[in-house]
Coordinates of C-alpha atoms and ligand atoms in Angstrom, one line a residue:
M83 CA 0.2 -0.1 -0.1
Q84 CA 1.4 3.2 -0.9
Y85 CA 2.4 5.2 1.8
Y86 CA 2.7 9.2 1.9
E87 CA 3.7 11.7 4.7
C88 CA 0.5 13.5 4.0
I89 CA -2.7 12.9 2.2
I90 CA -5.4 15.4 1.7
I91 CA -9.0 15.1 0.8
G92 CA -10.9 17.3 -1.2
G93 CA -9.2 19.6 -4.2
G94 CA -11.2 22.5 -3.4
L95 CA -9.1 26.2 -2.4
G96 CA -8.2 24.7 1.2
G97 CA -6.5 21.6 0.2
L98 CA -5.3 22.5 -3.3
T99 CA -3.1 25.9 -1.2
L100 CA -1.7 23.5 1.2
A101 CA -1.0 21.0 -0.8
I102 CA 1.2 23.4 -3.0
Q103 CA 2.9 25.1 0.1
L104 CA 3.7 21.7 1.7
A105 CA 5.4 20.7 -1.8
K106 CA 7.0 24.1 -1.8
K107 CA 8.6 23.0 1.5
G108 CA 9.7 19.6 0.2
Y109 CA 7.0 17.1 1.7
Q110 CA 5.6 14.5 0.0
V111 CA 1.7 15.0 -0.5
A112 CA -1.2 13.1 -1.9
L113 CA -4.1 15.1 -2.9
L114 CA -7.1 12.9 -3.7
E115 CA -10.2 14.5 -5.3
K116 CA -13.3 13.1 -6.7
E117 CA -13.6 15.5 -9.8
R118 CA -12.0 15.9 -12.7
Y119 CA -10.4 19.8 -13.0
P120 CA -11.5 21.8 -14.8
Y121 CA -15.0 21.7 -13.4
H122 CA -17.8 24.3 -11.6
K123 CA -18.8 24.9 -8.3
V124 CA -21.7 26.9 -6.5
C125 CA -19.9 29.8 -5.4
G126 CA -20.7 33.3 -5.7
E127 CA -17.0 34.0 -6.9
Y128 CA -16.1 36.8 -4.9
I129 CA -12.4 36.7 -3.2
A130 CA -11.6 39.2 -0.9
M131 CA -8.7 40.9 -1.3
E132 CA -7.0 39.6 2.0
S133 CA -6.0 36.3 0.2
W134 CA -4.5 38.2 -3.0
N135 CA -0.5 37.5 -2.1
Y136 CA -1.3 34.3 -0.3
L137 CA -2.6 33.4 -3.7
E138 CA 0.6 34.9 -5.7
S139 CA 2.4 32.9 -3.4
C140 CA 0.8 29.6 -4.5
G141 CA 1.8 30.2 -8.2
I142 CA -1.3 32.1 -9.5
P143 CA -0.5 35.0 -11.3
L144 CA -3.1 37.0 -10.4
T145 CA -1.9 40.4 -11.6
E146 CA -1.1 39.3 -15.3
L147 CA -4.9 37.8 -15.4
N148 CA -6.6 41.1 -15.7
L149 CA -9.5 40.2 -12.9
P150 CA -12.1 42.7 -12.3
R151 CA -11.4 44.1 -8.7
L152 CA -15.0 44.7 -7.1
Q153 CA -15.1 47.6 -4.7
K154 CA -18.9 49.1 -5.4
L155 CA -21.3 47.3 -2.9
T156 CA -25.1 47.8 -3.3
V157 CA -27.2 45.7 -1.0
S158 CA -31.0 46.1 -1.6
A159 CA -34.2 44.7 0.5
P160 CA -36.8 42.3 -1.2
N161 CA -39.0 45.7 -1.5
G162 CA -36.2 47.2 -3.7
N163 CA -35.1 49.8 -1.1
Y164 CA -31.3 49.3 -1.3
I165 CA -28.0 51.1 -0.2
K166 CA -24.7 51.8 -1.9
H167 CA -21.2 51.7 -0.3
Q168 CA -17.4 51.6 -1.2
L169 CA -15.6 49.0 -0.2
N170 CA -12.0 49.1 0.8
P171 CA -10.3 46.9 -0.3
G172 CA -13.2 44.8 -1.4
G173 CA -12.0 42.1 -3.7
F174 CA -11.8 40.1 -6.8
G175 CA -14.1 38.1 -9.4
I176 CA -12.7 34.9 -10.8
S177 CA -14.4 31.8 -11.1
R178 CA -13.6 28.3 -9.6
Y179 CA -13.9 27.0 -12.9
K180 CA -10.6 28.7 -13.8
L181 CA -9.1 29.1 -10.2
D182 CA -9.1 25.6 -9.2
F183 CA -7.7 24.3 -12.3
L184 CA -5.0 26.8 -12.1
L185 CA -3.9 25.6 -8.6
A186 CA -4.1 21.8 -9.7
N187 CA -2.0 22.7 -12.3
E188 CA 0.4 24.3 -10.2
A189 CA 0.1 21.5 -7.5
K190 CA 1.3 19.4 -10.1
K191 CA 4.2 21.2 -11.1
N192 CA 5.3 21.6 -7.6
G193 CA 5.3 17.6 -7.3
V194 CA 2.1 16.9 -5.7
V195 CA 0.9 13.5 -6.4
L196 CA -2.9 14.9 -7.3
L197 CA -5.2 12.0 -8.2
E198 CA -8.6 13.0 -9.5
N199 CA -11.7 11.2 -10.4
C200 CA -10.5 9.7 -6.8
K201 CA -13.4 9.9 -4.3
V202 CA -12.5 9.0 -0.5
Q203 CA -14.7 6.3 0.8
N204 CA -13.7 5.8 4.0
I205 CA -10.6 6.6 7.0
T206 CA -9.9 4.3 9.2
N207 CA -6.9 3.6 11.9
Q208 CA -4.5 0.8 11.3
T209 CA -2.7 1.5 14.2
P210 CA -3.4 4.6 16.5
T211 CA -1.0 6.7 14.8
I212 CA -1.5 5.2 11.1
Y213 CA -4.5 5.7 8.9
E214 CA -5.5 4.1 5.9
V215 CA -7.4 6.1 3.5
Q216 CA -9.7 4.0 1.1
T217 CA -10.5 5.4 -2.5
D218 CA -12.2 4.3 -5.6
Q219 CA -8.5 3.8 -6.7
G220 CA -6.9 1.5 -3.9
N221 CA -5.7 2.1 -0.4
F222 CA -3.2 4.7 1.0
T223 CA -1.6 5.3 4.3
T224 CA -0.6 8.0 6.2
Q225 CA 0.4 9.4 9.5
T226 CA -1.5 12.7 8.4
V227 CA -5.1 13.1 7.1
I228 CA -6.3 16.3 6.1
G229 CA -10.0 16.7 5.8
S230 CA -10.7 19.6 3.1
Y231 CA -13.6 17.9 1.2
G232 CA -15.9 20.8 1.8
K233 CA -19.3 21.8 3.3
R234 CA -20.9 18.0 3.4
S235 CA -19.3 14.7 2.0
N236 CA -20.0 10.9 2.3
L237 CA -16.8 11.1 4.9
D238 CA -18.9 13.3 7.7
V239 CA -21.4 10.3 7.6
K240 CA -18.7 8.1 8.1
L241 CA -17.3 9.8 10.9
N242 CA -20.4 10.1 12.4
R243 CA -19.9 13.8 13.0
D244 CA -22.3 16.1 15.2
F245 CA -23.3 18.3 12.3
I246 CA -24.8 15.2 10.2
K247 CA -26.3 13.2 13.3
N248 CA -28.5 16.6 13.8
K249 CA -30.8 16.6 11.6
A250 CA -31.1 20.0 9.8
K251 CA -34.0 22.1 9.7
G252 CA -35.0 25.8 9.5
L253 CA -32.1 28.2 9.2
D254 CA -29.4 25.0 9.0
N255 CA -31.2 23.5 5.5
Y256 CA -30.1 25.5 3.0
I257 CA -29.9 25.3 -0.9
G258 CA -27.6 27.3 -3.2
I259 CA -27.9 28.0 -7.0
K260 CA -25.7 29.4 -9.5
Y261 CA -25.5 30.8 -13.1
H262 CA -22.9 32.2 -15.2
V263 CA -24.7 35.2 -17.7
K264 CA -23.8 38.1 -19.7
A265 CA -24.8 41.0 -17.5
N266 CA -24.6 44.6 -18.0
I267 CA -23.9 45.8 -14.2
P268 CA -20.8 47.9 -13.9
E269 CA -17.6 45.7 -14.1
D270 CA -16.2 47.0 -10.5
A271 CA -19.9 46.1 -8.8
I272 CA -20.7 43.6 -6.2
E273 CA -24.2 43.5 -5.7
L274 CA -26.4 41.5 -3.1
H275 CA -30.2 41.4 -3.2
N276 CA -32.4 40.0 -0.6
F277 CA -35.7 38.2 -1.2
E278 CA -38.3 36.3 1.3
N279 CA -35.4 33.6 2.9
G280 CA -32.5 34.5 1.0
Y281 CA -30.3 36.6 -1.1
C282 CA -28.5 36.4 -4.4
G283 CA -25.1 37.9 -5.6
I284 CA -24.0 39.0 -8.7
S285 CA -20.2 40.3 -9.5
K286 CA -18.1 39.9 -12.8
I287 CA -15.6 37.1 -13.1
E288 CA -13.4 36.4 -15.8
D289 CA -14.1 37.0 -20.0
D290 CA -17.1 38.9 -19.5
R291 CA -19.2 36.5 -17.6
Y292 CA -20.7 37.6 -14.2
C293 CA -21.5 34.8 -11.4
M294 CA -25.2 34.9 -10.2
C295 CA -25.4 33.1 -7.4
Y296 CA -27.9 32.9 -4.5
L297 CA -28.5 31.3 -1.4
T298 CA -32.3 30.4 -0.1
T299 CA -33.9 27.7 2.7
A300 CA -34.9 24.4 1.2
Q301 CA -38.5 25.2 2.3
N302 CA -38.6 27.9 -0.1
L303 CA -38.0 25.0 -3.0
K304 CA -40.3 22.6 -1.5
Q305 CA -42.9 25.1 -1.7
Y306 CA -42.9 24.7 -5.0
Q307 CA -42.5 20.9 -5.6
G308 CA -38.6 21.5 -6.3
N309 CA -39.2 23.6 -9.4
I310 CA -36.1 26.3 -9.3
K311 CA -37.8 28.5 -12.3
L312 CA -41.1 28.7 -10.1
M313 CA -39.9 29.7 -6.8
E314 CA -37.7 32.2 -8.7
E315 CA -40.7 33.7 -10.3
N316 CA -42.8 33.7 -7.3
I317 CA -40.1 34.7 -4.5
L318 CA -37.2 36.2 -6.1
Y319 CA -38.9 38.3 -9.1
K320 CA -40.6 40.2 -6.0
N321 CA -37.0 42.0 -5.8
I322 CA -37.0 44.7 -8.8
F323 CA -33.5 44.1 -9.3
L324 CA -33.5 40.1 -9.5
K325 CA -36.8 40.3 -11.7
K326 CA -34.6 42.5 -14.0
Y327 CA -31.9 40.4 -13.8
F328 CA -33.3 36.9 -14.4
T329 CA -35.6 38.1 -17.3
Q330 CA -32.8 39.7 -19.3
F331 CA -29.6 38.5 -18.2
E332 CA -28.8 35.2 -20.7
S333 CA -27.3 32.3 -18.8
F334 CA -24.5 30.6 -20.3
Y335 CA -26.0 27.4 -18.5
E336 CA -28.5 25.2 -19.8
E337 CA -29.9 24.3 -16.3
P338 CA -28.3 26.2 -13.3
L339 CA -26.0 24.5 -10.8
A340 CA -27.7 23.6 -7.9
I341 CA -26.5 22.3 -4.3
S342 CA -28.4 21.1 -1.2
Q343 CA -28.3 20.5 2.4
V344 CA -26.3 23.6 3.2
N345 CA -25.6 23.5 6.8
F346 CA -24.3 26.5 8.7
S347 CA -23.9 24.7 12.2
N348 CA -20.8 24.7 14.3
K349 CA -18.1 22.0 13.5
T350 CA -15.1 20.8 15.0
Q351 CA -11.4 21.3 13.7
N352 CA -10.3 18.3 14.8
E353 CA -12.5 14.7 14.0
N354 CA -10.5 11.8 15.5
G355 CA -6.9 13.1 14.5
I356 CA -8.1 14.1 11.0
I357 CA -7.3 17.4 10.7
M358 CA -10.3 19.4 9.1
L359 CA -9.7 22.5 6.6
G360 CA -11.8 25.5 5.1
D361 CA -15.5 24.3 5.2
A362 CA -15.2 21.0 6.7
A363 CA -13.7 22.9 9.5
G364 CA -16.3 25.2 9.4
L365 CA -18.9 27.0 7.0
I366 CA -19.2 31.2 7.2
T367 CA -22.7 32.2 5.7
P368 CA -21.8 33.1 1.9
L369 CA -23.3 36.7 2.1
C370 CA -19.9 37.9 4.2
G371 CA -18.1 36.9 1.0
N372 CA -15.1 35.4 2.4
G373 CA -15.6 31.6 2.7
M374 CA -12.7 31.0 0.3
S375 CA -10.5 33.3 2.0
M376 CA -11.0 31.5 5.1
A377 CA -10.4 28.4 3.6
M378 CA -6.9 29.5 2.0
H379 CA -6.0 31.5 5.9
A380 CA -6.4 28.1 7.6
S381 CA -4.3 26.3 4.9
K382 CA -1.6 29.2 5.4
I383 CA -2.1 28.4 9.2
L384 CA -1.4 24.6 9.1
S385 CA 1.1 24.9 5.9
N386 CA 3.6 26.8 9.2
L387 CA 2.3 24.0 11.9
L388 CA 2.9 20.8 10.0
P389 CA 6.6 21.1 9.1
Y390 CA 7.5 20.9 13.0
Y391 CA 5.3 17.7 13.5
F392 CA 7.2 16.0 10.1
E393 CA 10.2 17.3 11.7
N394 CA 9.3 15.7 15.4
E395 CA 9.7 18.7 16.9
T396 CA 5.8 18.7 18.1
N397 CA 3.7 15.9 18.9
K398 CA 0.1 15.3 17.3
N399 CA -1.8 16.6 20.5
Q400 CA 0.4 19.7 20.5
L401 CA -0.2 19.9 16.9
L402 CA -4.3 19.7 16.8
E403 CA -4.1 22.1 20.2
K404 CA -2.2 24.8 18.8
Y405 CA -4.2 24.4 15.0
T406 CA -7.8 24.6 16.8
E407 CA -6.6 27.4 19.0
S408 CA -5.3 29.5 15.8
W409 CA -8.3 28.6 13.8
Q410 CA -10.8 29.5 16.5
K411 CA -9.2 32.6 17.3
Q412 CA -8.7 33.8 13.3
F413 CA -12.3 32.8 12.6
G414 CA -14.8 32.2 15.7
T415 CA -15.8 36.0 15.7
R416 CA -16.3 36.1 11.9
L417 CA -18.5 33.0 11.9
W418 CA -20.8 34.5 14.5
V419 CA -21.4 37.5 12.6
G420 CA -22.3 36.1 9.7
R421 CA -24.4 33.6 11.0
K422 CA -26.3 36.7 12.8
I423 CA -26.3 39.1 9.7
Q424 CA -27.9 36.1 7.7
Q425 CA -30.6 35.8 10.3
M426 CA -31.6 39.4 9.9
F427 CA -31.2 39.3 5.9
G428 CA -33.8 36.4 5.6
N429 CA -36.7 38.6 6.9
P430 CA -38.5 41.3 4.6
I431 CA -39.1 44.0 7.2
L432 CA -35.8 43.4 8.7
T433 CA -34.1 43.6 5.5
N434 CA -35.7 47.0 4.8
L435 CA -35.5 48.4 8.4
L436 CA -31.7 47.8 8.5
I437 CA -30.8 49.2 5.1
T438 CA -32.3 52.2 5.9
A439 CA -31.1 52.6 9.4
L440 CA -27.6 51.9 7.7
K441 CA -28.3 54.3 4.7
P442 CA -26.8 57.8 7.0
M443 CA -24.2 55.5 8.5
P444 CA -21.5 54.5 6.2
F445 CA -19.5 53.9 9.1
A446 CA -21.5 51.1 10.3
V447 CA -21.5 49.3 7.1
S448 CA -17.6 49.7 7.2
K449 CA -17.7 48.3 10.7
L450 CA -19.8 45.5 9.8
V451 CA -18.0 44.5 6.5
S452 CA -14.9 44.8 8.4
L453 CA -16.1 42.0 11.2
T454 CA -16.4 39.5 8.2
H455 CA -13.3 39.9 6.7
G456 CA -9.8 39.3 7.9
K457 CA -6.1 41.4 7.1
S458 CA -4.0 40.0 4.6
Y459 CA -2.3 37.2 5.4
Ligands
FAD56 C1 -24.1 29.7 -2.6 C2 -22.6 30.0 -2.0 C3 -22.2 31.2 -2.4 C4 -20.8 31.4 -1.7 N1 -20.2 32.4 -2.3 C5 -18.7 33.2 -1.9 C6 -18.2 34.1 -2.1 O1 -18.4 34.9 -3.2 N2 -16.8 34.1 -1.7 C7 -16.4 33.2 -0.9 O2 -15.1 33.5 -0.5 N3 -16.7 32.2 -0.3 C8 -18.2 32.0 -1.0 N4 -18.5 30.6 -0.3 C9 -18.0 29.9 0.4 C10 -17.0 28.8 -0.7 O3 -17.5 28.5 -1.5 C11 -16.5 28.0 0.5 O4 -16.0 28.4 1.5 C12 -15.0 27.7 -0.3 O5 -15.5 26.8 -1.7 C13 -14.5 26.3 0.8 O6 -13.5 26.1 0.1 P1 -13.2 24.1 0.5 O7 -11.9 23.8 -0.6 O8 -12.9 24.1 1.6 O9 -14.4 23.3 -0.3 P2 -14.4 23.3 -1.6 O10 -14.0 24.4 -2.3 O11 -16.1 22.6 -1.7 O12 -13.6 21.5 -1.6 C14 -14.0 20.8 -1.6 C15 -13.6 19.7 -2.6 O13 -13.6 18.1 -2.0 C16 -14.1 17.0 -3.1 N5 -14.5 16.1 -2.2 C17 -16.0 16.0 -1.4 N6 -15.9 14.6 -0.7 C18 -14.7 14.3 -1.5 C19 -14.4 12.7 -1.4 N7 -15.4 11.9 -0.6 N8 -13.3 12.4 -1.6 C20 -12.6 13.3 -2.6 N9 -12.9 14.5 -2.9 C21 -14.1 14.7 -2.2 C22 -14.9 18.1 -3.7 O14 -15.2 17.3 -5.0 C23 -14.3 19.3 -3.6 O15 -13.2 19.8 -4.8 C24 -20.0 30.4 -1.0 C25 -21.0 29.4 -0.6 C26 -22.0 29.4 -1.0 C27 -22.6 27.9 -0.9

């Protein structure tokens, strides 16, 4: 059975950037991804500027890619009442199709063993310190498993994680829908339009495309027997911005991309010694626009801690403790604030009141934005 110093499960932004950083430091890393690159993902595709330097350090030439800078925020309530705000520093737009593909190529270039179409089915202990990772392409062993497999996966069920055991309901059962469209909103805008029990973001990515992506409760879709179009016409279209955008903007997809069972419950960063990274460690509400940055920032934290463990300068317990502590310190408040803002935005009356109250107070909007974002890392 093939042995690797470190096995990373899931090649999204958390897994890919960690694999690149560890390989650059000379460690032997295998990254197992169930899909084949490039592929589309449900995501708003707005990346906060805090991640610019880290992505460049992973080999992505962001400056050369000539990507749209997103600095003008518009937020509307379901009744059309809206507020505009200058984001400083804001973010930039790039599709996951492109970014994950570029990172995957960079990982291979740096010597990462990247297995695509390789779904991990289970992780078991061979000895207290050695794990066996069972996949569609055979089994592997390692001392260090990183779980960077996203919001929800077959492995959460196998590991019997707490958030899976509690049946998702109400605020913890969301769906995400995404389109790439041809649009005519300003290139530097990021717009967030609310509707009953949900919100839809739109902003530019590469190649004259815009990403239009929304999150709403599973209950909203259930009311319309799972018919996305009918739900959009009856719920989203009540917001005049969304009615205009959904009826006028041409989609590049035949059908939207959709995901279900999105759950914002608390998670642990260590599950039986498996180190959780990105959404597998904790998922921030998308309206904060920085889940991707959190995943990559946590990968930087880990890439600095793991070498001490690989070189036997710390033991596993010390590694896990240090990582959990750093993770909570860095992201705990952001997650909490994101959840609170999401609860307010679900309700049409509250959203309207909030927007009216915030209009004359740009400093308060800046404060809210800064509470959900971090500094460059
Ligand atoms: C509707 C919506 C909009 C969002 N908009 C934004 C936004 O605008 N900006 C932002 O910063 N964040 C946004 N986010 C959050 C962002 O998408 C995530 O935080 C980010 O993708 C997390 O990266 P990750 O590496 O943890 O997981 P992912 O990118 O989800 O990667 C996980 C990978 O694991 C693989 N995988 C899963 N199970 C297995 C298995 N068993 N074996 C092998 N591979 C497996 C998957 O195929 C996937 O490639 C949004 C989220 C949602 C739901």
